[in-house]
CSV table of C-alpha atoms in Angstrom, one decimal:
chain,number,residue,atom,x,y,z
A,1,UNK,CA,-92.1,1.3,64.8
A,2,UNK,CA,-90.0,-1.7,65.8
A,3,UNK,CA,-88.6,-1.9,62.3
A,4,UNK,CA,-87.7,1.7,62.2
A,5,UNK,CA,-85.9,1.4,65.6
A,6,UNK,CA,-84.0,-1.7,64.4
A,7,UNK,CA,-83.0,0.0,61.2
A,8,UNK,CA,-81.8,3.1,63.2
A,9,UNK,CA,-79.7,0.8,65.6
A,10,UNK,CA,-78.2,-1.0,62.6
A,11,UNK,CA,-77.3,2.3,60.8
A,12,UNK,CA,-75.7,3.7,63.9
A,13,UNK,CA,-73.6,0.5,64.3
A,14,UNK,CA,-72.5,0.6,60.7
A,15,UNK,CA,-71.5,4.2,61.0
A,16,UNK,CA,-69.5,3.5,64.1
A,17,UNK,CA,-67.7,0.6,62.5
A,18,UNK,CA,-67.0,2.6,59.4
A,19,UNK,CA,-65.6,5.5,61.4
A,20,UNK,CA,-63.3,3.1,63.3
A,21,UNK,CA,-62.0,1.6,60.0
A,22,UNK,CA,-61.4,5.0,58.4
A,23,UNK,CA,-59.6,6.2,61.5
A,24,UNK,CA,-57.3,3.1,61.4
A,25,UNK,CA,-56.6,3.7,57.8
A,26,UNK,CA,-55.9,7.4,58.4
A,27,UNK,CA,-53.4,6.4,61.1
A,28,UNK,CA,-51.6,4.1,58.6
A,29,UNK,CA,-51.4,6.9,56.0
A,30,UNK,CA,-50.3,9.4,58.6
A,31,UNK,CA,-47.4,7.3,59.9
A,32,UNK,CA,-46.0,6.5,56.4
A,33,UNK,CA,-44.6,8.7,53.7
A,34,UNK,CA,-47.3,7.6,51.3
A,35,UNK,CA,-50.3,5.3,51.5
A,36,UNK,CA,-49.2,1.7,51.5
A,37,UNK,CA,-52.5,0.5,50.2
A,38,UNK,CA,-53.3,1.9,46.8
A,39,UNK,CA,-57.0,1.8,47.8
A,40,UNK,CA,-57.5,5.5,47.1
A,41,UNK,CA,-55.3,5.6,44.1
A,42,UNK,CA,-56.4,5.3,40.5
A,43,UNK,CA,-54.6,2.1,39.8
A,44,UNK,CA,-56.7,-0.9,40.5
A,45,UNK,CA,-53.9,-3.2,39.6
A,46,UNK,CA,-51.7,-1.7,42.3
A,47,UNK,CA,-54.6,-2.1,44.8
A,48,UNK,CA,-55.0,-5.8,43.9
A,49,UNK,CA,-51.2,-6.2,44.2
A,50,UNK,CA,-51.3,-4.7,47.7
A,51,UNK,CA,-53.7,-7.4,48.7
A,52,UNK,CA,-51.3,-10.1,47.4
A,53,UNK,CA,-48.4,-8.4,49.2
A,54,UNK,CA,-50.2,-8.2,52.5
A,55,UNK,CA,-51.3,-11.9,52.3
A,56,UNK,CA,-48.1,-13.5,51.1
A,57,UNK,CA,-45.1,-11.2,51.3
A,58,UNK,CA,-45.6,-9.3,54.5
A,59,UNK,CA,-44.3,-12.1,56.7
A,60,UNK,CA,-40.7,-11.5,55.5
A,61,UNK,CA,-40.7,-8.1,53.9
A,62,UNK,CA,-42.9,-6.4,56.5
A,63,UNK,CA,-46.0,-4.2,56.3
A,64,UNK,CA,-43.7,-1.3,55.2
A,65,UNK,CA,-42.1,-3.5,52.6
A,66,UNK,CA,-38.7,-2.5,54.1
A,67,UNK,CA,-37.5,-6.0,54.8
A,68,UNK,CA,-38.4,-5.9,58.5
A,69,UNK,CA,-41.2,-8.6,58.5
A,70,UNK,CA,-41.7,-10.7,61.6
A,71,UNK,CA,-39.8,-13.6,60.0
A,72,UNK,CA,-36.9,-11.4,58.9
A,73,UNK,CA,-34.8,-12.5,61.9
A,74,UNK,CA,-34.5,-16.0,60.5
A,75,UNK,CA,-32.6,-14.9,57.4
A,76,UNK,CA,-29.1,-13.9,56.5
A,77,UNK,CA,-29.1,-11.9,54.3
A,78,UNK,CA,-32.2,-10.3,55.5
A,79,UNK,CA,-35.2,-9.9,53.2
A,80,UNK,CA,-34.9,-7.1,50.7
A,81,UNK,CA,-36.0,-3.6,51.4
A,82,UNK,CA,-38.5,-3.3,48.5
A,83,UNK,CA,-39.0,0.4,48.9
A,84,UNK,CA,-35.4,1.1,48.2
A,85,UNK,CA,-34.8,-1.7,45.7
A,86,UNK,CA,-32.9,-0.9,42.5
A,87,UNK,CA,-34.4,-4.0,41.0
A,88,UNK,CA,-37.5,-2.2,39.9
A,89,UNK,CA,-37.7,-3.3,36.3
A,90,UNK,CA,-41.1,-5.0,36.1
A,91,UNK,CA,-39.9,-8.0,34.1
A,92,UNK,CA,-37.0,-8.6,36.4
A,93,UNK,CA,-39.2,-8.4,39.5
A,94,UNK,CA,-41.7,-10.8,38.0
A,95,UNK,CA,-38.9,-13.3,37.4
A,96,UNK,CA,-37.7,-13.1,41.0
A,97,UNK,CA,-41.2,-13.5,42.3
A,98,UNK,CA,-42.1,-16.4,39.9
A,99,UNK,CA,-38.8,-18.4,40.1
A,100,UNK,CA,-37.5,-17.5,43.5
A,101,UNK,CA,-34.3,-15.7,44.6
A,102,UNK,CA,-32.0,-18.7,44.1
A,103,UNK,CA,-32.7,-18.9,40.4
A,104,UNK,CA,-31.8,-15.3,40.0
A,105,UNK,CA,-28.5,-15.5,42.0
A,106,UNK,CA,-30.2,-13.8,45.0
A,107,UNK,CA,-31.3,-15.1,48.4
A,108,UNK,CA,-32.3,-18.7,48.4
A,109,UNK,CA,-34.8,-17.9,51.1
A,110,UNK,CA,-37.1,-16.1,48.7
A,111,UNK,CA,-39.4,-18.9,47.6
A,112,UNK,CA,-40.5,-19.5,44.0
A,113,UNK,CA,-44.1,-18.2,44.0
A,114,UNK,CA,-44.9,-19.4,40.5
A,115,UNK,CA,-46.7,-22.5,41.9
A,116,UNK,CA,-48.8,-20.5,44.3
A,117,UNK,CA,-49.6,-17.2,42.6
A,118,UNK,CA,-51.3,-16.8,39.2
A,119,UNK,CA,-49.6,-14.7,36.5
A,120,UNK,CA,-52.1,-12.0,37.2
A,121,UNK,CA,-51.3,-11.9,40.9
A,122,UNK,CA,-47.5,-11.8,40.1
A,123,UNK,CA,-48.1,-8.9,37.7
A,124,UNK,CA,-50.3,-7.1,40.3
A,125,UNK,CA,-47.8,-7.4,43.1
A,126,UNK,CA,-44.9,-6.1,41.0
A,127,UNK,CA,-47.0,-3.1,40.0
A,128,UNK,CA,-47.8,-2.5,43.6
A,129,UNK,CA,-44.1,-2.7,44.6
A,130,UNK,CA,-43.2,-0.2,41.9
A,131,UNK,CA,-46.0,2.1,43.2
A,132,UNK,CA,-44.4,2.2,46.7
A,133,UNK,CA,-40.7,2.2,45.5
A,134,UNK,CA,-39.0,5.4,46.7
A,135,UNK,CA,-36.5,5.3,43.9
A,136,UNK,CA,-39.3,5.2,41.3
A,137,UNK,CA,-41.1,8.0,43.0
A,138,UNK,CA,-37.9,10.1,43.1
A,139,UNK,CA,-37.2,9.6,39.4
A,140,UNK,CA,-40.8,10.3,38.3
A,141,UNK,CA,-41.2,13.9,37.0
A,142,UNK,CA,-44.0,15.8,38.8
B,1,UNK,CA,-9.7,-50.4,85.8
B,2,UNK,CA,-12.5,-52.7,87.2
B,3,UNK,CA,-14.3,-49.6,88.4
B,4,UNK,CA,-14.0,-47.7,85.1
B,5,UNK,CA,-15.3,-50.6,82.9
B,6,UNK,CA,-18.8,-50.8,84.5
B,7,UNK,CA,-19.0,-47.0,84.5
B,8,UNK,CA,-18.2,-46.8,80.8
B,9,UNK,CA,-20.7,-49.6,80.1
B,10,UNK,CA,-23.4,-47.7,82.0
B,11,UNK,CA,-22.6,-44.5,80.2
B,12,UNK,CA,-22.8,-46.3,76.8
B,13,UNK,CA,-26.1,-47.9,77.8
B,14,UNK,CA,-27.6,-44.6,78.9
B,15,UNK,CA,-26.6,-43.0,75.6
B,16,UNK,CA,-28.1,-45.8,73.5
B,17,UNK,CA,-31.2,-45.9,75.6
B,18,UNK,CA,-31.6,-42.2,75.3
B,19,UNK,CA,-31.4,-42.3,71.6
B,20,UNK,CA,-33.7,-45.2,71.4
B,21,UNK,CA,-36.3,-43.3,73.5
B,22,UNK,CA,-36.2,-40.2,71.3
B,23,UNK,CA,-39.0,-40.6,68.8
B,24,UNK,CA,-39.7,-39.1,65.4
B,25,UNK,CA,-43.2,-37.8,64.8
B,26,UNK,CA,-44.3,-37.3,61.2
B,27,UNK,CA,-46.5,-34.4,60.1
B,28,UNK,CA,-47.8,-34.4,56.5
B,29,UNK,CA,-48.6,-31.4,54.4
B,30,UNK,CA,-51.5,-32.2,52.1
B,31,UNK,CA,-54.2,-30.1,50.5
B,32,UNK,CA,-52.5,-26.9,51.9
B,33,UNK,CA,-52.9,-28.1,55.4
B,34,UNK,CA,-50.9,-29.8,58.1
B,35,UNK,CA,-52.1,-33.3,58.9
B,36,UNK,CA,-52.5,-32.4,62.6
B,37,UNK,CA,-53.3,-29.0,64.2
B,38,UNK,CA,-51.7,-29.9,67.5
B,39,UNK,CA,-48.9,-32.3,68.3
B,40,UNK,CA,-47.3,-33.2,71.6
B,41,UNK,CA,-43.7,-34.4,71.7
B,42,UNK,CA,-41.0,-34.8,74.3
B,43,UNK,CA,-37.7,-32.9,74.5
B,44,UNK,CA,-35.3,-34.8,72.3
B,45,UNK,CA,-37.9,-35.9,69.8
B,46,UNK,CA,-37.8,-34.9,66.1
B,47,UNK,CA,-40.7,-33.8,64.0
B,48,UNK,CA,-40.5,-34.8,60.3
B,49,UNK,CA,-42.4,-32.6,57.9
B,50,UNK,CA,-43.3,-34.5,54.8
B,51,UNK,CA,-44.6,-32.7,51.7
B,52,UNK,CA,-47.4,-34.8,50.2
B,53,UNK,CA,-48.7,-31.9,48.0
B,54,UNK,CA,-47.7,-31.6,44.3
B,55,UNK,CA,-46.3,-28.2,45.0
B,56,UNK,CA,-43.7,-26.7,47.3
B,57,UNK,CA,-44.1,-25.8,51.0
B,58,UNK,CA,-41.9,-23.7,53.3
B,59,UNK,CA,-42.3,-24.7,56.9
B,60,UNK,CA,-41.0,-22.3,59.5
B,61,UNK,CA,-41.4,-21.2,63.1
B,62,UNK,CA,-40.7,-18.0,64.9
B,63,UNK,CA,-41.3,-19.3,68.4
B,64,UNK,CA,-38.8,-18.7,71.2
B,65,UNK,CA,-38.8,-22.4,72.0
B,66,UNK,CA,-37.6,-23.3,68.6
B,67,UNK,CA,-37.2,-21.0,65.6
B,68,UNK,CA,-36.4,-22.6,62.3
B,69,UNK,CA,-36.9,-22.3,58.6
B,70,UNK,CA,-36.8,-25.5,56.5
B,71,UNK,CA,-36.8,-23.6,53.2
B,72,UNK,CA,-38.9,-24.4,50.2
B,73,UNK,CA,-39.1,-28.1,49.2
B,74,UNK,CA,-41.3,-30.0,46.8
B,75,UNK,CA,-43.5,-33.1,46.6
B,76,UNK,CA,-42.2,-36.3,48.3
B,77,UNK,CA,-39.4,-34.5,50.2
B,78,UNK,CA,-39.2,-34.2,53.9
B,79,UNK,CA,-37.1,-32.4,56.5
B,80,UNK,CA,-36.8,-32.9,60.3
B,81,UNK,CA,-36.5,-30.6,63.2
B,82,UNK,CA,-35.1,-31.6,66.6
B,83,UNK,CA,-37.2,-30.3,69.5
B,84,UNK,CA,-34.5,-29.6,72.1
B,85,UNK,CA,-36.3,-27.3,74.5
B,86,UNK,CA,-39.7,-27.6,76.2
B,87,UNK,CA,-42.4,-25.1,75.4
B,88,UNK,CA,-44.8,-24.2,72.6
B,89,UNK,CA,-43.7,-24.1,69.0
B,90,UNK,CA,-46.1,-22.4,66.5
B,91,UNK,CA,-45.4,-23.7,63.0
B,92,UNK,CA,-46.4,-22.0,59.7
B,93,UNK,CA,-45.9,-22.2,56.0
B,94,UNK,CA,-44.3,-19.2,54.3
B,95,UNK,CA,-46.0,-19.9,51.0
B,96,UNK,CA,-49.5,-20.7,52.4
B,97,UNK,CA,-50.5,-18.2,55.2
B,98,UNK,CA,-53.5,-20.3,56.3
B,99,UNK,CA,-51.4,-23.3,57.2
B,100,UNK,CA,-50.7,-23.3,60.9
B,101,UNK,CA,-50.1,-25.9,63.6
B,102,UNK,CA,-48.8,-26.0,67.2
B,103,UNK,CA,-46.3,-28.4,68.8
B,104,UNK,CA,-46.2,-28.7,72.5
B,105,UNK,CA,-42.7,-29.9,73.6
B,106,UNK,CA,-42.9,-31.5,77.1
B,107,UNK,CA,-39.9,-31.8,79.3
B,108,UNK,CA,-38.4,-35.4,79.7
């Protein structure tokens, strides 16, 4: 009887936590044009890229990837709005991420991530950035 | 003239003494961590961030007391920040999100 009771309590707790999580996620989805996390999408690479983005890039580029991260106030020019970026050719984006902005004639404040991120992580995050780029979305036939 | 001379000498002494009293504290970055989690300095002191890792770090702070960004720099290089206001300064690394430390800047 004790075991059954304990299991019931644990199950109720798990359900409650799960409900809270899905509610929070639903709020994120509701307040943005499209889901920022590719969690529900078919593309696992974009999902992995979103994890990289939210761990490393979010400080400057912000949770909406629009260049309004909490550190953005430190920089002139401000971090790029990655949702509206016209630099959405995958190879070009990977070069910027890997070698840093300065090497590409762009902002010197964009660090070279090649020492920290693996090639796979860089590939993942650029696929994620393409998946949330409004220009790419607008030019994709439906 | 006799009055001005001691005044100037006193002023020069105060300036030299002030500079001599200002200290430079060194914080190392090694193994993707700051060498100290907390540091206490006095207004006028500098904190020198030395990169002892074989890869680049990017030390910055968004604190109201002192906001700065030292940019990305590699092994063996160091950059200093003057702490010119009392308060708390939360320091982070832009490349390594787990690297954090706090500097308490005490008034003189």
